[in-house]
PDB file of C-alpha atoms in Angstrom:
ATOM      1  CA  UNK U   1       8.095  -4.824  -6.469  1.00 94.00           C
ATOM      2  CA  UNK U   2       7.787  -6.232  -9.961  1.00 96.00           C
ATOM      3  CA  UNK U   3       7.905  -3.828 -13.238  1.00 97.00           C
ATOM      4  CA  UNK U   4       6.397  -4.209 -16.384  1.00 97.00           C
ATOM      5  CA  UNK U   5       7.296  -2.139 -19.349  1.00 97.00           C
ATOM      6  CA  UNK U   6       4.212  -1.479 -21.434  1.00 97.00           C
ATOM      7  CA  UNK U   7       5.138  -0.393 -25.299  1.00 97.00           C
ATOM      8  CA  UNK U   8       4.617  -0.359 -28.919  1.00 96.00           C
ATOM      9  CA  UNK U   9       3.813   1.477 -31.814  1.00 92.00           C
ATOM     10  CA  UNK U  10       1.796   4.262 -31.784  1.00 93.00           C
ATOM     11  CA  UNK U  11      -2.106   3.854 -31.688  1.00 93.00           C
ATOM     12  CA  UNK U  12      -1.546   0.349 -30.877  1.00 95.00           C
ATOM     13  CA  UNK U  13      -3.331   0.006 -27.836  1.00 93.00           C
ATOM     14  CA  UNK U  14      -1.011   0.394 -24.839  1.00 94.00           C
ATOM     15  CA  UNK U  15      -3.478   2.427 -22.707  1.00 92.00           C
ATOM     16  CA  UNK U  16      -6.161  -0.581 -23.245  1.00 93.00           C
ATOM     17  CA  UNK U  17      -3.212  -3.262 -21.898  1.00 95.00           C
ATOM     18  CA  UNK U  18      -2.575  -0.848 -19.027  1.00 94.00           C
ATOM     19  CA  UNK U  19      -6.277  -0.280 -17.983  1.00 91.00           C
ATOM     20  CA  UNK U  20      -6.603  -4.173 -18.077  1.00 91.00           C
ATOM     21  CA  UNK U  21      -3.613  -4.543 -15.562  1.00 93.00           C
ATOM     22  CA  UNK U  22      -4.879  -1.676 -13.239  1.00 90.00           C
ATOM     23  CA  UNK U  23      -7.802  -4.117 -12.610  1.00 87.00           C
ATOM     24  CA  UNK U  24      -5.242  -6.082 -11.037  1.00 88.00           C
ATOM     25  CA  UNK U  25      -4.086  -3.764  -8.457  1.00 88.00           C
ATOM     26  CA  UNK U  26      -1.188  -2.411 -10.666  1.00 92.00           C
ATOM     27  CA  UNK U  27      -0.323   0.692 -10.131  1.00 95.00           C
ATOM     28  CA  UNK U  28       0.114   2.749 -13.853  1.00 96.00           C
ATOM     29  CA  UNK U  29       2.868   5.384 -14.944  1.00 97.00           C
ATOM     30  CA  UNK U  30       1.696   6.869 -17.982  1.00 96.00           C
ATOM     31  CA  UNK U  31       4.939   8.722 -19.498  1.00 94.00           C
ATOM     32  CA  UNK U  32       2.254  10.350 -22.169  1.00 92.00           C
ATOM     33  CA  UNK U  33       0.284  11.660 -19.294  1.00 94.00           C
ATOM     34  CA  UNK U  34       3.411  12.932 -16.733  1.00 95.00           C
ATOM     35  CA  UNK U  35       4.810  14.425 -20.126  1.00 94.00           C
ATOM     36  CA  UNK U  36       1.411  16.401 -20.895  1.00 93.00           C
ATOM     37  CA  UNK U  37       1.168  17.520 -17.240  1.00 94.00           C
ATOM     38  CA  UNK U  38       4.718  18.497 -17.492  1.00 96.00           C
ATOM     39  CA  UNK U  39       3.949  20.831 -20.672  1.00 95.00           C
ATOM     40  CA  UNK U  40       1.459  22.591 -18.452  1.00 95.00           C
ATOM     41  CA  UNK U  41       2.203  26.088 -17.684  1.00 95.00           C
ATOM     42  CA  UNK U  42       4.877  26.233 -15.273  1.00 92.00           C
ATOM     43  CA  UNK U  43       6.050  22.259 -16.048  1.00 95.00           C
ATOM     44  CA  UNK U  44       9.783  22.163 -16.394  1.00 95.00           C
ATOM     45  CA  UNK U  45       9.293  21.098 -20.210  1.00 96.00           C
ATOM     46  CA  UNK U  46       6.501  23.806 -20.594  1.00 96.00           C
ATOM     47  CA  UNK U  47       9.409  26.418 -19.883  1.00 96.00           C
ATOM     48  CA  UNK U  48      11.799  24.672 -22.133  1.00 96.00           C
ATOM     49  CA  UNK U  49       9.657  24.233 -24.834  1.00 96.00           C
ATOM     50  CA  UNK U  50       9.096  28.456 -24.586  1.00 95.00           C
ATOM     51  CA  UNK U  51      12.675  28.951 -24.380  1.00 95.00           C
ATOM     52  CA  UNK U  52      13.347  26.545 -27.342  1.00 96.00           C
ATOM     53  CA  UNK U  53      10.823  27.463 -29.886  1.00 95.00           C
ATOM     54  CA  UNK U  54       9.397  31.117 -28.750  1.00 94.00           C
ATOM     55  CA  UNK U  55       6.183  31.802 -27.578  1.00 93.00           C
ATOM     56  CA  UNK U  56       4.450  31.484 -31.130  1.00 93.00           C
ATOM     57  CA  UNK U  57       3.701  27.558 -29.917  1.00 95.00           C
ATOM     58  CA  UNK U  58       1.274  28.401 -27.734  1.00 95.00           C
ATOM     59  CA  UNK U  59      -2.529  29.670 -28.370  1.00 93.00           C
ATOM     60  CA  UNK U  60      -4.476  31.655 -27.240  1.00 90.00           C
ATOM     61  CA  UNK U  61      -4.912  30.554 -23.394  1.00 92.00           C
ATOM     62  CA  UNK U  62      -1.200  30.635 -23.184  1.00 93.00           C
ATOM     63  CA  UNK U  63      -1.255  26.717 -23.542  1.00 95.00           C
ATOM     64  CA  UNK U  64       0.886  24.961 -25.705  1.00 96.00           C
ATOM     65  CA  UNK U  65      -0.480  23.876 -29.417  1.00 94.00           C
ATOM     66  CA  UNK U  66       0.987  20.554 -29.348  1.00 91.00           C
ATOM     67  CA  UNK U  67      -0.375  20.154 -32.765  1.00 89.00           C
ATOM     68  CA  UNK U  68       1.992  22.896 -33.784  1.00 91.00           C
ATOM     69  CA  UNK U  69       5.093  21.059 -31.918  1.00 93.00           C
ATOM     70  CA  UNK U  70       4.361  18.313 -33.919  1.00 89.00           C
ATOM     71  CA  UNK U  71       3.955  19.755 -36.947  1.00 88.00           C
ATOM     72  CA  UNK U  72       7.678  21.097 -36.259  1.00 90.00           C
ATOM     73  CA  UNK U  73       9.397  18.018 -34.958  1.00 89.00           C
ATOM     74  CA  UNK U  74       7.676  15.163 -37.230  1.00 86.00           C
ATOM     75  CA  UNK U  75       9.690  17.021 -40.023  1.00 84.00           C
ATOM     76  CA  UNK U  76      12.750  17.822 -38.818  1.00 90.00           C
ATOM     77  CA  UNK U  77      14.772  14.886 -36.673  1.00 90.00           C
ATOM     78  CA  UNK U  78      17.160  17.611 -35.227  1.00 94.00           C
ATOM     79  CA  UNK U  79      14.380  18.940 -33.364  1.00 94.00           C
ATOM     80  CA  UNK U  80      13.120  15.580 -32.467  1.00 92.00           C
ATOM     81  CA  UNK U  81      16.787  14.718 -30.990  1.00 93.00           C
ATOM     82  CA  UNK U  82      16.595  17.892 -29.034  1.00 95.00           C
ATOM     83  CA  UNK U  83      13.101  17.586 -27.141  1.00 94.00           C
ATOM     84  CA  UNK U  84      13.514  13.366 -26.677  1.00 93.00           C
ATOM     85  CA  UNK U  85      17.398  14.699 -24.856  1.00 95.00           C
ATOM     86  CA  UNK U  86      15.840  17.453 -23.005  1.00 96.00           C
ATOM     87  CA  UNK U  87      12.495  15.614 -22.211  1.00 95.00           C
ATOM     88  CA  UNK U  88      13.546  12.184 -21.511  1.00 95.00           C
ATOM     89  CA  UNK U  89      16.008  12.268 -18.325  1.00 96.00           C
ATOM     90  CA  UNK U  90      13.131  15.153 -16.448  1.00 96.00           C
ATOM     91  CA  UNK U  91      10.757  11.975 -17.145  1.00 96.00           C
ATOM     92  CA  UNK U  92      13.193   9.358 -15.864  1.00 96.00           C
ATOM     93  CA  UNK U  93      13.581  11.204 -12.875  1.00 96.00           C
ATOM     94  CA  UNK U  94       9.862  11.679 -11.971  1.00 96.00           C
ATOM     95  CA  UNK U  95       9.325   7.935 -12.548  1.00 96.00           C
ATOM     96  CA  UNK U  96      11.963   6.877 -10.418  1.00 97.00           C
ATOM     97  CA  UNK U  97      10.347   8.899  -7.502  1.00 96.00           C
ATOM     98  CA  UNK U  98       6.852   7.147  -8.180  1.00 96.00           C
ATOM     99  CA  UNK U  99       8.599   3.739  -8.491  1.00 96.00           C
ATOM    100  CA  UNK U 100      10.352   4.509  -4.871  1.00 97.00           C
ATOM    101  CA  UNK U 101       6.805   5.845  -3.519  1.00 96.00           C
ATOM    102  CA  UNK U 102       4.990   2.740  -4.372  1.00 96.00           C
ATOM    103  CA  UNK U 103       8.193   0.318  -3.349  1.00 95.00           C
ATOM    104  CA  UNK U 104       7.951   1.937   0.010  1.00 96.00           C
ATOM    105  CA  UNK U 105       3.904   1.402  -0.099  1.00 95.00           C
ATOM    106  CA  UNK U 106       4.534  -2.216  -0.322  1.00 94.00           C
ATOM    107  CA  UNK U 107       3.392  -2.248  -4.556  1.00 93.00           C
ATOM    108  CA  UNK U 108       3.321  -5.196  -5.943  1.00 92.00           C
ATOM    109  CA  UNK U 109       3.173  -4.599  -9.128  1.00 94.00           C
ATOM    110  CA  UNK U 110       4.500  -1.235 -11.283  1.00 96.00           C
ATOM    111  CA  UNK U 111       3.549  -0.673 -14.913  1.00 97.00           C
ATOM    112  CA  UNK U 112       5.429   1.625 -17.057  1.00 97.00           C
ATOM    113  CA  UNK U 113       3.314   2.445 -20.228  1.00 97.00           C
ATOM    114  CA  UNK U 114       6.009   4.105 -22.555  1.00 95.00           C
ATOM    115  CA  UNK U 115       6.072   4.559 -26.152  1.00 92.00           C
ATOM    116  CA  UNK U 116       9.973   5.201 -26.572  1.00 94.00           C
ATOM    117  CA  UNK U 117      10.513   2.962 -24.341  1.00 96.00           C
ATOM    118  CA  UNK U 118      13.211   1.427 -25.629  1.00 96.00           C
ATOM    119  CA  UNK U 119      14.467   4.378 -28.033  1.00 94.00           C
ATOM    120  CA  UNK U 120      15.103   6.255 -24.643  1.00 94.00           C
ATOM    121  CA  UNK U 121      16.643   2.763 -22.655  1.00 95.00           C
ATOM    122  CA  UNK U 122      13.914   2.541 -19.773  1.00 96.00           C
ATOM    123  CA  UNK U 123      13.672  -0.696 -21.177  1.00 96.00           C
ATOM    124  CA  UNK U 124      16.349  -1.412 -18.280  1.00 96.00           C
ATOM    125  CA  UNK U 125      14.316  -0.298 -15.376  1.00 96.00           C
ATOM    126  CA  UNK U 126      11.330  -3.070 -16.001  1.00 97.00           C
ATOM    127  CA  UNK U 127      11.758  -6.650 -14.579  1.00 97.00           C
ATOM    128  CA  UNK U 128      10.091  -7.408 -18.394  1.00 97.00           C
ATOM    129  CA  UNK U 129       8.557  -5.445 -20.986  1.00 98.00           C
ATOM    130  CA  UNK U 130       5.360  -6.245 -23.283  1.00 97.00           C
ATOM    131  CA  UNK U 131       4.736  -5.199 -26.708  1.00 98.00           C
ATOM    132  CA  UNK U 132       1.275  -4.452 -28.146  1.00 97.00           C
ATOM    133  CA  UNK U 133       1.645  -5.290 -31.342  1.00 96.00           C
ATOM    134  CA  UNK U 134      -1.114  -4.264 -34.201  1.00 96.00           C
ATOM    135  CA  UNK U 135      -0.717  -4.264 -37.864  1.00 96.00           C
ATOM    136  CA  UNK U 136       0.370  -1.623 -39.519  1.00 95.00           C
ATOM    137  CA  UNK U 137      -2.934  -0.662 -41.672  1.00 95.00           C
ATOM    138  CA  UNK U 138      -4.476  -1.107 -39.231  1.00 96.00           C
ATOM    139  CA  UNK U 139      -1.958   1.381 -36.445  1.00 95.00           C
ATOM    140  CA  UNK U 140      -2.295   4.162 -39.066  1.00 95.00           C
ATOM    141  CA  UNK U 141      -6.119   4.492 -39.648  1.00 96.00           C
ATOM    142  CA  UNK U 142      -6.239   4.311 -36.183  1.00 95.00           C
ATOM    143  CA  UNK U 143      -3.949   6.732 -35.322  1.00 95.00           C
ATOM    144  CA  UNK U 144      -5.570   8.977 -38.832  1.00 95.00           C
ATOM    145  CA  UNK U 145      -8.995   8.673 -37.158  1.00 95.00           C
ATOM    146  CA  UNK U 146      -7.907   9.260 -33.314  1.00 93.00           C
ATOM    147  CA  UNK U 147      -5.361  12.328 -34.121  1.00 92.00           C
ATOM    148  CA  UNK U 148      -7.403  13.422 -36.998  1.00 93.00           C
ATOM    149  CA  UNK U 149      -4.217  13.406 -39.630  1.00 93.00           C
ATOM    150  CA  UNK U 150      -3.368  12.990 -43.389  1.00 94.00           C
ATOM    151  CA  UNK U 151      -1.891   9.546 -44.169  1.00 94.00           C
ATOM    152  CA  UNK U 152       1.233  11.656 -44.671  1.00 92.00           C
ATOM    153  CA  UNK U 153       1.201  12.894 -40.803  1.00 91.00           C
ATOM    154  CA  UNK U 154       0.228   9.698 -39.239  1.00 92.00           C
ATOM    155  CA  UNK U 155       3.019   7.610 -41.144  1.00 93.00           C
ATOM    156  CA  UNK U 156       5.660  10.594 -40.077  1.00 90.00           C
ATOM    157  CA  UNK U 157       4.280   9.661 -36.336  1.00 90.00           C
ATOM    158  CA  UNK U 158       5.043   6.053 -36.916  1.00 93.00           C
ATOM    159  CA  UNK U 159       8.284   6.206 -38.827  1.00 90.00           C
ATOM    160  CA  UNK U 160      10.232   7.952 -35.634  1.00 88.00           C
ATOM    161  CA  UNK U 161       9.820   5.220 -33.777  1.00 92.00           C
ATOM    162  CA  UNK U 162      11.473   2.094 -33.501  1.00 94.00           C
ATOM    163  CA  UNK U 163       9.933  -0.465 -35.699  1.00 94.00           C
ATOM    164  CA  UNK U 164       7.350  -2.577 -34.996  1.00 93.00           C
ATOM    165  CA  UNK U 165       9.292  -5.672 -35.605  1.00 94.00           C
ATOM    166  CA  UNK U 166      12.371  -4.572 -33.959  1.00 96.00           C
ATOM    167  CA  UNK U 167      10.135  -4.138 -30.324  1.00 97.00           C
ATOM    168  CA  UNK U 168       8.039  -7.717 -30.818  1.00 96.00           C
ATOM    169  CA  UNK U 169      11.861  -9.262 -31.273  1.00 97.00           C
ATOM    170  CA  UNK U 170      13.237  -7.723 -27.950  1.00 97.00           C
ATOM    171  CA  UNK U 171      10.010  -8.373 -26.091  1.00 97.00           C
ATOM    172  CA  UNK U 172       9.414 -10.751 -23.333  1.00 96.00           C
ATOM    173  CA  UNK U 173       6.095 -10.535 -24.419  1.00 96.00           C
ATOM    174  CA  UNK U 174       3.973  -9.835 -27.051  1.00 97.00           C
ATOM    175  CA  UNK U 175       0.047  -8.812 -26.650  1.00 97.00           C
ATOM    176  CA  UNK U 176      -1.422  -9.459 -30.538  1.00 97.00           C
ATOM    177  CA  UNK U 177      -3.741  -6.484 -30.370  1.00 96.00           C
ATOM    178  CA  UNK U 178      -5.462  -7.079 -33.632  1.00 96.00           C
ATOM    179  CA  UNK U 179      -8.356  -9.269 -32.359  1.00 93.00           C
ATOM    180  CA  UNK U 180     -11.711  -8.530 -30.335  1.00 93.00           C
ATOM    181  CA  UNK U 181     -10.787  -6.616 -26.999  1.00 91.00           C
ATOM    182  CA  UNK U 182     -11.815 -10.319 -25.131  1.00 92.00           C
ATOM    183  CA  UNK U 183      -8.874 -11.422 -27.088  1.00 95.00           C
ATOM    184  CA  UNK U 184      -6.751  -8.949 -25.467  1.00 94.00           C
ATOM    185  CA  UNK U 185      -8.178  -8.892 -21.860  1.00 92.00           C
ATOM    186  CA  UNK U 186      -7.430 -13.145 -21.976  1.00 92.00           C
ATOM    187  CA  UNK U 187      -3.506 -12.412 -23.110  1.00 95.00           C
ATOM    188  CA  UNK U 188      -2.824 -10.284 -20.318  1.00 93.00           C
ATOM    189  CA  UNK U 189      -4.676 -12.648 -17.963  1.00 90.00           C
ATOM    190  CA  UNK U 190      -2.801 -15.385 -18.742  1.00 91.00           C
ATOM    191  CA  UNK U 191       0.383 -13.638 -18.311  1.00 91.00           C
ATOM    192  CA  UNK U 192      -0.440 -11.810 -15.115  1.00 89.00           C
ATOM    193  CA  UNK U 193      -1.692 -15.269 -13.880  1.00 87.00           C
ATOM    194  CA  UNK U 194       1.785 -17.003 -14.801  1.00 88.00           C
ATOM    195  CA  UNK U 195       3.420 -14.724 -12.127  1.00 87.00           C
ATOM    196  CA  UNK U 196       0.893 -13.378  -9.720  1.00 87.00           C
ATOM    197  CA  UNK U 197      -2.058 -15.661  -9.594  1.00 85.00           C
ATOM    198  CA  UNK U 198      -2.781 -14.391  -5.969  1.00 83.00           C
ATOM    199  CA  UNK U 199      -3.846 -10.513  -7.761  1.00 80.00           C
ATOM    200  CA  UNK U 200      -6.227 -12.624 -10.311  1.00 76.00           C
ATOM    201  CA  UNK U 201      -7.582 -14.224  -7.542  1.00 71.00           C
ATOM    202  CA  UNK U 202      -8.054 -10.996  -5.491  1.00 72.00           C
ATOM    203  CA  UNK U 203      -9.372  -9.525  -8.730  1.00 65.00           C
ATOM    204  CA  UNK U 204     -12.516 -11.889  -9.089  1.00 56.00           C
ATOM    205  CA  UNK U 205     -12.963 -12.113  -5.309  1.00 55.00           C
ATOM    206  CA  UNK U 206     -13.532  -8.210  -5.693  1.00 54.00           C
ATOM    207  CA  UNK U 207     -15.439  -8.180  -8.706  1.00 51.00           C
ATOM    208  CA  UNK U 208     -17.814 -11.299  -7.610  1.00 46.00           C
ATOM    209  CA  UNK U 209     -18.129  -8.564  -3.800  1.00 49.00           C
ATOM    210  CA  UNK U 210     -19.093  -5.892  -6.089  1.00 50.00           C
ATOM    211  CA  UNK U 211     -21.405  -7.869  -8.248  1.00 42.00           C
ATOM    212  CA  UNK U 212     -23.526  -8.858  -5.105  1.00 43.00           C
ATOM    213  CA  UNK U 213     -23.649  -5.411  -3.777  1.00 47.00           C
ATOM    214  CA  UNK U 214     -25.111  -4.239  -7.028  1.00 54.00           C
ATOM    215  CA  UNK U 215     -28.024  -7.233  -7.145  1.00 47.00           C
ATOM    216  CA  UNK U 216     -28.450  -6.492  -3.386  1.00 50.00           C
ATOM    217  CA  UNK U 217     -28.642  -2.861  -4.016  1.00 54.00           C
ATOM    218  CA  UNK U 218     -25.992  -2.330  -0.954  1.00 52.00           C
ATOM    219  CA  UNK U 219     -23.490  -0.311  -2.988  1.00 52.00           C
TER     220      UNK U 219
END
């Protein structure tokens, strides 16, 4: 089984890489998602959190605020160090046991879509990792518009993580996110092509099936 890291800045469009290799027949680990269904009540890093910061994180459904989290760790790096030690290695863990479920499947392909990925050093458990890159002005209205934050708040987001430049230089390779989404979908084509034409082939034979079904009414 082959592993692609998926990373970059915040906002930058990882999930829209990731979506575009699931149409491939990879299958996706979202760390964003396994970490939100981990802060679920009853989630390993739900209890931690609780035991951490007190119960005044949560709201009224007995949910965490991650808003509030945020608003904690964003400005204060000690508390940052403490949830990326105490959260990381539960999420390392869980991934390996997906990436040995779909080795044992017979998985082809394995995409890890990770924003620290290499601030926490998963880096080493990909075959090669991709970098969405967009442009900064163009990261933080995005991410001011998505999150619904101050410049201030969105630029504290972005400054934690490893610059921008610093992941495009270690990357194997870089997706330039900054054009139409065409743009993008061709880049990660191209590169999926390079080492496993057979899945782009399977992917048009499916999508030319489907296509037929639909005109024929058959679906």
């Amino acid at each position: 089984m082959y592993i692609i890291g998926i990373t970059g800045g915040i906002a930058c469009g990882k999930s829209t890489v990731s979506n575009e290799l699931k149409k491939y027949g990879a299958k996706i680990i979202n760390a964003d998602d396994m970490a939100h269904w981990q802060m679920a009540p009853g989630g390993e890093i739900y209890n931690e959190y609780i035991y951490h910061f007190g119960k005044d994180i949560l709201d009224e459904e007995g949910l965490i605020n991650r808003r509030k989290v945020a608003d904690i760790v964003f400005n204060n790096k000690v508390e940052l160090n403490w949830i990326n030690s105490m959260a990381h290695p539960i999420l390392l863990r869980l991934v390996r046991e997906k990436l040995v479920k779909y080795q044992n499947s017979g998985v082809k392909l394995a995409v890890l879509d990770v924003p620290l990925l290499y601030e926490a050093g998963w880096h080493t458990e990909c075959d090669e990792v991709w970098v969405v890159y967009l442009k900064y002005s163009r990261q933080i209205n995005r991410l001011m518009e998505r999150n619904n934050l101050t410049f201030e708040q969105a630029e504290a987001r972005i400054k934690v993580q490893l610059s921008s430049k610093e992941k495009r230089k270690r990357a194997d390779k870089v997706i330039d996110n900054n054009g139409y989404k065409s743009s993008t979908r061709k880049q990660v084509k191209k590169f999926i092509k390079r080492k496993f034409p057979d899945l782009v082939d399977t992917y048009y034979e499916l999508y030319n099936q489907r296509y037929f079904e639909r005109l024929l009414g058959i679906e």
